[in-house]
Amino acid sequence: MHGPANGPFYAIYYPALAIIGVPANLMAIIILSRGWCGLSRCITHYLVAIVVTDFLVMVTAVILNRIGGIYFIYSILSITPGCAVSTVLVYATRDGSVWLTVAFTFDRFVSICCQKLKTRYCTEKTPLLGIGMVITLSYVKNIPFYFTYQPLYILDEIPWFCDIKSSYYTISSWQAYDWLDHILTPFLPFFFILMLNALTVRHIVEASRARRLKGSESDGDPEIANRKKSIVLLFAISLSFLLLWVTYVGHFLYVRVTAEAYFTGLDFNDPHFIFQETNKMLQLLSSCNNTFIYAVAQTKFRNELKKLLVFPFAIITGCFRLNSASWSC
């Protein structure tokens, strides 16, 4: 965030997002890490990685950046170096979450559509290597953002907040970097997710037609049942990403077409700020809702979630029973 936000709506929205998103992601990490949801280890690795990056987005973007900017305006994160580092961390965790979604989509595409490649690609080492590469490249790619900011103002020789340098819009190398940033996130992910899902749907339709012609399709087939579950999960995650990021794409195109700068001022009633902040609100929401998607799409995940939610109450009830038994003795 490039300045303190003090609008009443944002002051409610971001804390509510953190209150829901942080525990939701933590519970998803615990449940998926235990491996009791009936998913393959390959799928589990990707889902755990996505949830971990979503949790980091909640911490860096929502708690430190947004909530910190609302309730702790003049903190160390509001000093220009702190603000710049915070922005790099926000963008890096954001990119990691987005590209892990792409990697998961590609993994499911290979598993469903490319049977010859499946045996070589779908190993336990492949997702770990892919996750490591995505996270590393996400941080390396966003380091230059640190050098795009200057103080919004200087008070008592202390630089406060982050204002994008005018050279970011005039120097060709920075313009190329801005295009590269938006092409990598989210244009290419948009394209890959749409293309891979379209190819997956076509393959599923053709395979189902072939099974019907052979008379071999059966709802009781466990392989078909597991495939349907993974497909529902894939499409739900992909659709959520596309819907919540589409306004971010629109905002970038608007800035490029109108030649206007990104908003970095302190007038939070400005329409440009409202439009820009709405895009970021939807973008951050995409890091909060995957747990609910898993709960809706996966019966075993939902059962494990119920057990995890009931567990603290079971401990408290057990303690009361022990105390009651000791008093009766």
Coordinates of C-alpha atoms in Angstrom, one line a residue, residues 115-326:
Q115 CA -1.6 -40.7 -20.5
K116 CA 1.8 -41.4 -22.1
L117 CA 3.4 -38.4 -20.4
K118 CA 1.6 -39.1 -17.1
T119 CA 3.8 -42.0 -16.0
R120 CA 7.0 -39.8 -16.4
Y121 CA 5.5 -36.5 -15.2
C122 CA 3.3 -37.4 -12.3
T123 CA 5.9 -38.4 -9.7
E124 CA 6.4 -37.2 -6.2
K125 CA 9.5 -35.2 -7.2
T126 CA 7.8 -33.3 -10.0
P127 CA 5.5 -31.1 -7.8
L128 CA 8.2 -30.4 -5.3
L129 CA 10.6 -29.2 -8.0
G130 CA 7.8 -27.2 -9.6
I131 CA 6.8 -25.6 -6.3
G132 CA 10.4 -24.7 -5.5
M133 CA 10.9 -23.1 -8.9
V134 CA 7.7 -21.1 -8.8
I135 CA 8.4 -19.7 -5.3
T136 CA 12.0 -18.8 -6.1
L137 CA 11.2 -17.1 -9.4
S138 CA 8.3 -15.2 -7.8
Y139 CA 10.6 -13.5 -5.3
V140 CA 13.4 -12.9 -7.8
K141 CA 11.0 -11.4 -10.4
N142 CA 9.7 -8.8 -7.9
I143 CA 12.9 -7.5 -6.3
P144 CA 13.1 -4.6 -8.9
F145 CA 9.9 -3.2 -7.4
Y146 CA 12.0 -2.1 -4.4
F147 CA 13.7 0.5 -6.6
T148 CA 10.6 2.0 -8.1
Y149 CA 9.5 3.9 -5.0
Q150 CA 10.4 7.3 -3.5
P151 CA 9.1 9.0 -0.4
L152 CA 5.7 10.5 -0.6
Y153 CA 7.0 13.2 1.7
I154 CA 9.9 13.6 4.2
L155 CA 9.3 14.7 7.7
D156 CA 12.1 15.4 10.2
E157 CA 14.5 13.7 7.7
I158 CA 12.4 10.5 7.8
P159 CA 11.0 9.3 4.4
W160 CA 7.3 8.4 4.7
F161 CA 5.2 6.1 2.5
C162 CA 5.8 5.0 -1.1
D163 CA 5.2 7.0 -4.2
I164 CA 6.0 5.5 -7.6
K165 CA 8.8 7.4 -9.3
S166 CA 7.8 9.3 -12.4
S167 CA 10.6 7.6 -14.3
Y168 CA 8.6 4.3 -13.9
Y169 CA 6.3 5.7 -16.5
T170 CA 8.9 7.3 -18.8
I171 CA 12.0 5.2 -18.9
S172 CA 11.6 2.4 -21.5
S173 CA 13.2 -0.3 -19.3
W174 CA 10.7 0.3 -16.5
Q175 CA 7.8 0.4 -19.0
A176 CA 9.0 -3.0 -20.3
Y177 CA 9.2 -4.3 -16.8
D178 CA 5.7 -3.1 -16.0
W179 CA 4.4 -4.9 -19.1
L180 CA 6.4 -8.0 -18.2
D181 CA 5.0 -7.9 -14.6
H182 CA 1.4 -7.8 -15.9
I183 CA 2.0 -10.3 -18.6
L184 CA 3.4 -12.8 -16.1
T185 CA 0.7 -12.0 -13.6
P186 CA -2.1 -12.3 -14.5
F187 CA -2.3 -12.4 -18.4
L188 CA -0.3 -15.6 -18.9
P189 CA -2.0 -17.4 -16.0
F190 CA -5.4 -16.3 -17.5
F191 CA -4.4 -17.7 -20.8
F192 CA -2.9 -20.9 -19.5
I193 CA -5.8 -21.7 -17.1
L194 CA -8.4 -21.0 -19.8
M195 CA -6.5 -23.0 -22.5
L196 CA -5.7 -26.0 -20.2
N197 CA -9.3 -26.2 -18.8
A198 CA -10.7 -26.0 -22.3
L199 CA -8.5 -28.8 -23.5
T200 CA -9.3 -30.8 -20.3
V201 CA -13.1 -30.3 -20.9
R202 CA -12.7 -31.4 -24.6
H203 CA -10.8 -34.5 -23.5
I204 CA -13.4 -35.4 -20.9
V205 CA -16.3 -35.0 -23.3
E206 CA -14.6 -37.2 -26.0
A207 CA -13.6 -39.8 -23.4
S208 CA -17.2 -39.9 -22.0
R209 CA -18.6 -40.2 -25.5
A210 CA -16.2 -43.1 -26.2
R211 CA -17.1 -44.9 -23.0
R212 CA -20.9 -44.6 -23.7
L213 CA -20.3 -46.1 -27.2
K214 CA -18.5 -49.0 -25.7
G215 CA -21.0 -49.3 -22.9
S216 CA -18.2 -49.2 -20.3
E217 CA -19.1 -46.1 -18.4
S218 CA -20.3 -46.8 -14.8
D219 CA -21.0 -44.3 -12.0
G220 CA -19.7 -47.0 -9.6
D221 CA -16.3 -47.0 -11.1
P222 CA -13.9 -45.7 -8.4
E223 CA -11.5 -44.3 -11.0
I224 CA -14.3 -42.3 -12.7
A225 CA -15.5 -41.1 -9.3
N226 CA -12.0 -39.9 -8.2
R227 CA -11.5 -38.2 -11.6
K228 CA -14.8 -36.4 -11.3
K229 CA -13.8 -35.1 -7.8
S230 CA -10.4 -33.8 -9.0
I231 CA -12.1 -32.2 -12.1
V232 CA -14.7 -30.4 -9.9
L233 CA -11.9 -29.1 -7.6
L234 CA -9.8 -28.0 -10.6
F235 CA -12.7 -26.1 -12.2
A236 CA -13.8 -24.5 -9.0
I237 CA -10.3 -23.2 -8.2
S238 CA -9.8 -22.0 -11.8
L239 CA -13.1 -20.2 -12.1
S240 CA -12.6 -18.5 -8.7
F241 CA -9.2 -17.2 -9.9
L242 CA -10.6 -15.9 -13.2
L243 CA -13.6 -14.1 -11.7
L244 CA -11.6 -12.4 -8.9
W245 CA -8.7 -11.3 -11.1
V246 CA -10.6 -10.0 -14.1
T247 CA -11.0 -6.5 -12.7
Y248 CA -7.3 -6.3 -12.1
V249 CA -6.7 -7.0 -15.8
G250 CA -9.2 -4.4 -16.7
H251 CA -7.5 -1.8 -14.5
F252 CA -4.1 -2.4 -16.1
L253 CA -5.6 -2.0 -19.6
Y254 CA -7.4 1.1 -18.4
V255 CA -4.1 2.7 -17.2
R256 CA -2.4 1.8 -20.4
V257 CA -5.1 3.0 -22.8
T258 CA -5.8 6.3 -20.9
A259 CA -2.0 6.9 -20.1
E260 CA -3.0 7.6 -16.5
A261 CA -0.7 6.8 -13.6
Y262 CA -1.5 4.4 -10.8
F263 CA -3.1 6.1 -7.8
T264 CA -0.5 6.8 -5.0
G265 CA -2.1 9.9 -3.2
L266 CA -3.9 10.3 0.1
D267 CA -7.4 11.2 -1.1
F268 CA -9.2 8.0 -0.4
N269 CA -12.5 9.3 -1.8
D270 CA -11.0 9.7 -5.2
P271 CA -12.7 7.5 -7.8
H272 CA -9.4 6.2 -9.1
F273 CA -8.5 5.1 -5.6
I274 CA -11.8 3.4 -5.1
F275 CA -11.5 1.5 -8.4
Q276 CA -7.9 0.5 -7.7
E277 CA -8.6 -0.6 -4.2
T278 CA -11.7 -2.6 -5.2
N279 CA -9.4 -4.6 -7.6
K280 CA -7.0 -5.3 -4.8
M281 CA -9.8 -6.3 -2.5
L282 CA -11.1 -8.9 -5.0
Q283 CA -7.5 -10.0 -5.7
L284 CA -6.9 -10.6 -1.9
L285 CA -10.2 -12.3 -1.5
S286 CA -8.9 -15.0 -4.0
S287 CA -6.4 -15.9 -1.3
C288 CA -9.1 -16.5 1.3
N289 CA -11.7 -18.7 -0.5
N290 CA -9.9 -21.8 -1.5
T291 CA -10.6 -23.5 1.9
F292 CA -14.3 -23.0 1.3
I293 CA -13.9 -24.4 -2.2
Y294 CA -12.2 -27.5 -0.8
A295 CA -15.0 -27.9 1.8
V296 CA -17.7 -27.8 -0.9
A297 CA -16.0 -29.9 -3.5
Q298 CA -14.4 -32.6 -1.3
T299 CA -16.5 -34.7 1.1
K300 CA -13.4 -36.1 3.0
F301 CA -12.0 -32.6 3.4
R302 CA -15.3 -31.4 4.8
N303 CA -15.4 -34.3 7.3
E304 CA -11.8 -33.6 8.4
L305 CA -12.7 -29.9 8.8
K306 CA -15.7 -30.8 11.0
K307 CA -13.4 -32.9 13.2
L308 CA -10.9 -30.1 13.5
L309 CA -13.5 -27.6 14.4
V310 CA -15.0 -29.9 17.0
F311 CA -11.7 -30.9 18.5
P312 CA -11.2 -27.9 20.9
F313 CA -14.7 -28.3 22.2
A314 CA -14.1 -32.0 22.8
I315 CA -11.0 -31.2 24.8
I316 CA -12.9 -28.6 26.9
T317 CA -15.8 -31.1 27.5
G318 CA -13.3 -33.8 28.5
C319 CA -11.7 -31.5 31.0
F320 CA -15.1 -30.7 32.5
R321 CA -15.9 -34.3 32.8
L322 CA -12.6 -35.1 34.5
N323 CA -13.1 -32.2 37.0
S324 CA -16.7 -33.4 37.7
A325 CA -15.4 -37.0 38.3
S326 CA -12.7 -35.8 40.7

